[in-house]
């Protein structure tokens, strides 16, 4: 019989897995932006997004995710983007 600690560890790993990876990361950041805009009634404010390095992938994904949910950006800046992920960790 599994202990309560084993069960809790599995639940935590399952929750964290939701945010690990590109899709979960984009969804989490996008939902933060959407909730912030709603909570502080900033719907008419211009929205700008800057992504640097891996953040360029995140910024592009966030822009697409939010566009699908009716939120568009006034501008997006992508700085020093990774062009090929398979070589990103090699020096």
N, C-alpha and C. Protein backbone atom coordinates (compact mmCIF):
# COMPACT_ATOMS: atom_id res chain seq x y z
N UNK A 1 0.85 -1.19 0.00
CA UNK A 1 0.00 0.00 0.00
C UNK A 1 0.89 1.25 0.00
N UNK A 2 0.68 2.17 -0.96
CA UNK A 2 1.50 3.38 -1.02
C UNK A 2 1.24 4.30 0.17
N UNK A 3 2.28 4.95 0.62
CA UNK A 3 2.13 5.88 1.75
C UNK A 3 1.52 7.20 1.25
N UNK A 4 1.05 7.99 2.20
CA UNK A 4 0.49 9.31 1.87
C UNK A 4 1.55 10.19 1.23
N UNK A 5 2.80 10.03 1.68
CA UNK A 5 3.89 10.84 1.13
C UNK A 5 4.15 10.49 -0.34
N UNK A 6 4.11 9.19 -0.67
CA UNK A 6 4.27 8.77 -2.07
C UNK A 6 3.16 9.36 -2.93
N UNK A 7 1.94 9.31 -2.43
CA UNK A 7 0.78 9.82 -3.15
C UNK A 7 0.90 11.33 -3.36
N UNK A 8 1.32 12.05 -2.33
CA UNK A 8 1.49 13.50 -2.43
C UNK A 8 2.59 13.83 -3.43
N UNK A 9 3.67 13.07 -3.41
CA UNK A 9 4.77 13.29 -4.35
C UNK A 9 4.32 13.10 -5.78
N UNK A 10 3.50 12.08 -6.03
CA UNK A 10 2.98 11.85 -7.38
C UNK A 10 2.08 13.00 -7.82
N UNK A 11 1.24 13.49 -6.92
CA UNK A 11 0.34 14.61 -7.26
C UNK A 11 1.15 15.87 -7.58
N UNK A 12 2.19 16.12 -6.80
CA UNK A 12 3.02 17.31 -7.03
C UNK A 12 3.74 17.19 -8.37
N UNK A 13 4.31 16.01 -8.67
CA UNK A 13 4.99 15.82 -9.95
C UNK A 13 4.02 15.99 -11.11
N UNK A 14 2.81 15.50 -10.96
CA UNK A 14 1.80 15.63 -12.01
C UNK A 14 1.45 17.11 -12.23
N UNK A 15 1.31 17.86 -11.13
CA UNK A 15 1.01 19.30 -11.23
C UNK A 15 2.16 20.05 -11.89
N UNK A 16 3.40 19.77 -11.46
CA UNK A 16 4.56 20.45 -12.03
C UNK A 16 4.72 20.11 -13.50
N UNK A 17 4.44 18.87 -13.88
CA UNK A 17 4.58 18.46 -15.28
C UNK A 17 3.70 19.30 -16.19
N UNK A 18 2.59 19.77 -15.65
CA UNK A 18 1.67 20.62 -16.39
C UNK A 18 2.36 21.90 -16.87
N UNK A 19 3.34 22.41 -16.10
CA UNK A 19 4.00 23.66 -16.42
C UNK A 19 5.37 23.48 -17.06
N UNK A 20 5.94 22.28 -16.99
CA UNK A 20 7.23 22.03 -17.62
C UNK A 20 7.01 21.83 -19.11
N UNK A 21 7.84 22.41 -19.91
CA UNK A 21 7.70 22.31 -21.36
C UNK A 21 7.14 23.60 -21.93
N UNK A 22 7.23 23.71 -23.21
CA UNK A 22 6.86 24.95 -23.89
C UNK A 22 5.37 25.26 -23.75
N UNK A 23 4.51 24.27 -24.00
CA UNK A 23 3.06 24.52 -23.98
C UNK A 23 2.57 24.98 -22.60
N UNK A 24 2.97 24.27 -21.56
CA UNK A 24 2.54 24.64 -20.21
C UNK A 24 3.07 26.00 -19.80
N UNK A 25 4.32 26.28 -20.19
CA UNK A 25 4.94 27.57 -19.88
C UNK A 25 4.17 28.71 -20.54
N UNK A 26 3.85 28.54 -21.80
CA UNK A 26 3.11 29.57 -22.54
C UNK A 26 1.73 29.77 -21.95
N UNK A 27 1.04 28.69 -21.65
CA UNK A 27 -0.31 28.81 -21.07
C UNK A 27 -0.28 29.50 -19.71
N UNK A 28 0.69 29.15 -18.87
CA UNK A 28 0.78 29.76 -17.53
C UNK A 28 1.04 31.26 -17.62
N UNK A 29 2.02 31.66 -18.44
CA UNK A 29 2.31 33.08 -18.58
C UNK A 29 1.15 33.83 -19.22
N UNK A 30 0.52 33.21 -20.21
CA UNK A 30 -0.61 33.86 -20.88
C UNK A 30 -1.78 34.09 -19.92
N UNK A 31 -2.06 33.10 -19.11
CA UNK A 31 -3.15 33.24 -18.15
C UNK A 31 -2.84 34.32 -17.12
N UNK A 32 -1.56 34.44 -16.73
CA UNK A 32 -1.18 35.53 -15.83
C UNK A 32 -1.49 36.88 -16.47
N UNK A 33 -1.09 37.06 -17.73
CA UNK A 33 -1.34 38.32 -18.43
C UNK A 33 -2.84 38.59 -18.53
N UNK A 34 -3.59 37.58 -18.93
CA UNK A 34 -5.04 37.74 -19.08
C UNK A 34 -5.70 38.11 -17.76
N UNK A 35 -5.32 37.43 -16.68
CA UNK A 35 -5.90 37.72 -15.37
C UNK A 35 -5.50 39.11 -14.87
N UNK A 36 -4.26 39.51 -15.12
CA UNK A 36 -3.79 40.84 -14.71
C UNK A 36 -4.61 41.92 -15.42
N UNK A 37 -4.76 41.77 -16.73
CA UNK A 37 -5.52 42.76 -17.51
C UNK A 37 -6.96 42.86 -17.00
N UNK A 38 -7.53 41.71 -16.67
CA UNK A 38 -8.91 41.70 -16.18
C UNK A 38 -9.01 42.31 -14.79
N UNK A 39 -8.16 41.85 -13.88
CA UNK A 39 -8.24 42.30 -12.49
C UNK A 39 -8.04 43.80 -12.35
N UNK A 40 -7.08 44.35 -13.12
CA UNK A 40 -6.76 45.76 -12.99
C UNK A 40 -7.39 46.62 -14.09
N UNK A 41 -8.34 46.04 -14.82
CA UNK A 41 -9.12 46.75 -15.85
C UNK A 41 -8.23 47.53 -16.81
N UNK A 42 -7.27 46.82 -17.40
CA UNK A 42 -6.31 47.44 -18.31
C UNK A 42 -6.60 47.08 -19.77
N UNK A 43 -7.84 46.76 -20.10
CA UNK A 43 -8.19 46.33 -21.45
C UNK A 43 -7.90 47.38 -22.51
N UNK A 44 -7.98 48.65 -22.18
CA UNK A 44 -7.73 49.69 -23.18
C UNK A 44 -6.27 50.14 -23.23
N UNK A 45 -5.44 49.61 -22.36
CA UNK A 45 -4.02 49.98 -22.35
C UNK A 45 -3.27 49.30 -23.48
N UNK A 46 -2.26 49.97 -24.05
CA UNK A 46 -1.44 49.29 -25.06
C UNK A 46 -0.61 48.20 -24.38
N UNK A 47 -0.45 47.08 -25.07
CA UNK A 47 0.31 45.95 -24.52
C UNK A 47 1.56 45.72 -25.36
N UNK A 48 2.70 45.66 -24.69
CA UNK A 48 3.97 45.39 -25.35
C UNK A 48 4.61 44.18 -24.68
N UNK A 49 5.31 43.42 -25.48
CA UNK A 49 5.93 42.20 -24.98
C UNK A 49 7.35 42.13 -25.52
N UNK A 50 8.31 41.78 -24.64
CA UNK A 50 9.69 41.62 -25.05
C UNK A 50 10.14 40.23 -24.65
N UNK A 51 10.76 39.52 -25.57
CA UNK A 51 11.31 38.22 -25.27
C UNK A 51 12.77 38.19 -25.66
N UNK A 52 13.64 37.66 -24.78
CA UNK A 52 15.06 37.58 -25.06
C UNK A 52 15.50 36.13 -24.93
N UNK A 53 16.28 35.65 -25.87
CA UNK A 53 16.78 34.28 -25.92
C UNK A 53 15.60 33.30 -25.94
N UNK A 54 15.50 32.39 -24.95
CA UNK A 54 14.34 31.48 -24.92
C UNK A 54 13.04 32.27 -24.82
N UNK A 55 13.10 33.44 -24.25
CA UNK A 55 11.91 34.28 -24.11
C UNK A 55 11.30 34.66 -25.44
N UNK A 56 12.07 34.57 -26.54
CA UNK A 56 11.49 34.85 -27.86
C UNK A 56 10.45 33.79 -28.21
N UNK A 57 10.76 32.54 -27.88
CA UNK A 57 9.80 31.45 -28.11
C UNK A 57 8.58 31.66 -27.23
N UNK A 58 8.82 32.02 -25.98
CA UNK A 58 7.72 32.28 -25.05
C UNK A 58 6.87 33.45 -25.54
N UNK A 59 7.50 34.55 -25.96
CA UNK A 59 6.77 35.73 -26.40
C UNK A 59 5.91 35.42 -27.63
N UNK A 60 6.46 34.71 -28.58
CA UNK A 60 5.69 34.35 -29.78
C UNK A 60 4.51 33.46 -29.40
N UNK A 61 4.75 32.51 -28.51
CA UNK A 61 3.67 31.61 -28.07
C UNK A 61 2.59 32.35 -27.30
N UNK A 62 3.01 33.25 -26.42
CA UNK A 62 2.05 34.03 -25.63
C UNK A 62 1.20 34.91 -26.55
N UNK A 63 1.85 35.54 -27.52
CA UNK A 63 1.11 36.40 -28.46
C UNK A 63 0.06 35.58 -29.21
N UNK A 64 0.44 34.39 -29.66
CA UNK A 64 -0.52 33.53 -30.37
C UNK A 64 -1.64 33.04 -29.47
N UNK A 65 -1.28 32.61 -28.27
CA UNK A 65 -2.28 32.11 -27.32
C UNK A 65 -3.29 33.20 -26.98
N UNK A 66 -2.79 34.39 -26.66
CA UNK A 66 -3.69 35.47 -26.28
C UNK A 66 -4.49 35.99 -27.47
N UNK A 67 -3.92 35.97 -28.67
CA UNK A 67 -4.68 36.37 -29.86
C UNK A 67 -5.87 35.43 -30.05
N UNK A 68 -5.65 34.15 -29.78
CA UNK A 68 -6.75 33.17 -29.87
C UNK A 68 -7.83 33.42 -28.81
N UNK A 69 -7.47 34.19 -27.77
CA UNK A 69 -8.41 34.51 -26.69
C UNK A 69 -8.84 35.97 -26.72
N UNK A 70 -8.66 36.63 -27.88
CA UNK A 70 -9.17 37.99 -28.07
C UNK A 70 -8.29 39.10 -27.52
N UNK A 71 -7.03 38.82 -27.22
CA UNK A 71 -6.13 39.84 -26.68
C UNK A 71 -4.98 40.01 -27.66
N UNK A 72 -4.77 41.24 -28.14
CA UNK A 72 -3.68 41.48 -29.08
C UNK A 72 -2.69 42.47 -28.48
N UNK A 73 -1.47 42.41 -28.96
CA UNK A 73 -0.40 43.27 -28.49
C UNK A 73 -0.20 44.44 -29.44
N UNK A 74 0.23 45.56 -28.89
CA UNK A 74 0.56 46.74 -29.70
C UNK A 74 1.94 46.56 -30.33
N UNK A 75 2.78 45.79 -29.69
CA UNK A 75 4.12 45.54 -30.23
C UNK A 75 4.79 44.39 -29.52
N UNK A 76 5.66 43.69 -30.25
CA UNK A 76 6.43 42.57 -29.70
C UNK A 76 7.86 42.73 -30.18
N UNK A 77 8.82 42.64 -29.26
CA UNK A 77 10.24 42.69 -29.60
C UNK A 77 10.86 41.35 -29.27
N UNK A 78 11.56 40.77 -30.25
CA UNK A 78 12.26 39.50 -30.05
C UNK A 78 13.75 39.80 -30.15
N UNK A 79 14.49 39.53 -29.08
CA UNK A 79 15.90 39.88 -28.98
C UNK A 79 16.74 38.63 -28.82
N UNK A 80 17.75 38.46 -29.68
CA UNK A 80 18.69 37.33 -29.59
C UNK A 80 17.97 36.00 -29.55
N UNK A 81 17.16 35.75 -30.54
CA UNK A 81 16.37 34.53 -30.53
C UNK A 81 17.19 33.28 -30.84
N UNK A 82 16.77 32.17 -30.24
CA UNK A 82 17.37 30.88 -30.51
C UNK A 82 16.81 30.40 -31.85
N UNK A 83 17.69 30.09 -32.78
CA UNK A 83 17.24 29.66 -34.09
C UNK A 83 17.18 28.14 -34.21
N UNK A 84 18.01 27.45 -33.44
CA UNK A 84 18.04 26.00 -33.52
C UNK A 84 18.23 25.43 -32.11
N UNK A 85 17.17 24.88 -31.54
CA UNK A 85 17.20 24.41 -30.16
C UNK A 85 18.14 23.24 -29.94
N UNK A 86 18.31 22.37 -30.91
CA UNK A 86 19.13 21.20 -30.68
C UNK A 86 20.59 21.54 -30.44
N UNK A 87 21.04 22.75 -30.85
CA UNK A 87 22.41 23.18 -30.60
C UNK A 87 22.51 24.23 -29.50
N UNK A 88 21.40 24.58 -28.87
CA UNK A 88 21.37 25.69 -27.92
C UNK A 88 22.25 25.43 -26.70
N UNK A 89 22.38 24.20 -26.25
CA UNK A 89 23.15 23.91 -25.05
C UNK A 89 24.62 23.63 -25.29
N UNK A 90 25.03 23.60 -26.53
CA UNK A 90 26.43 23.30 -26.87
C UNK A 90 27.25 24.58 -26.97
N UNK A 91 28.49 24.47 -26.56
CA UNK A 91 29.40 25.63 -26.64
C UNK A 91 30.53 25.32 -27.58
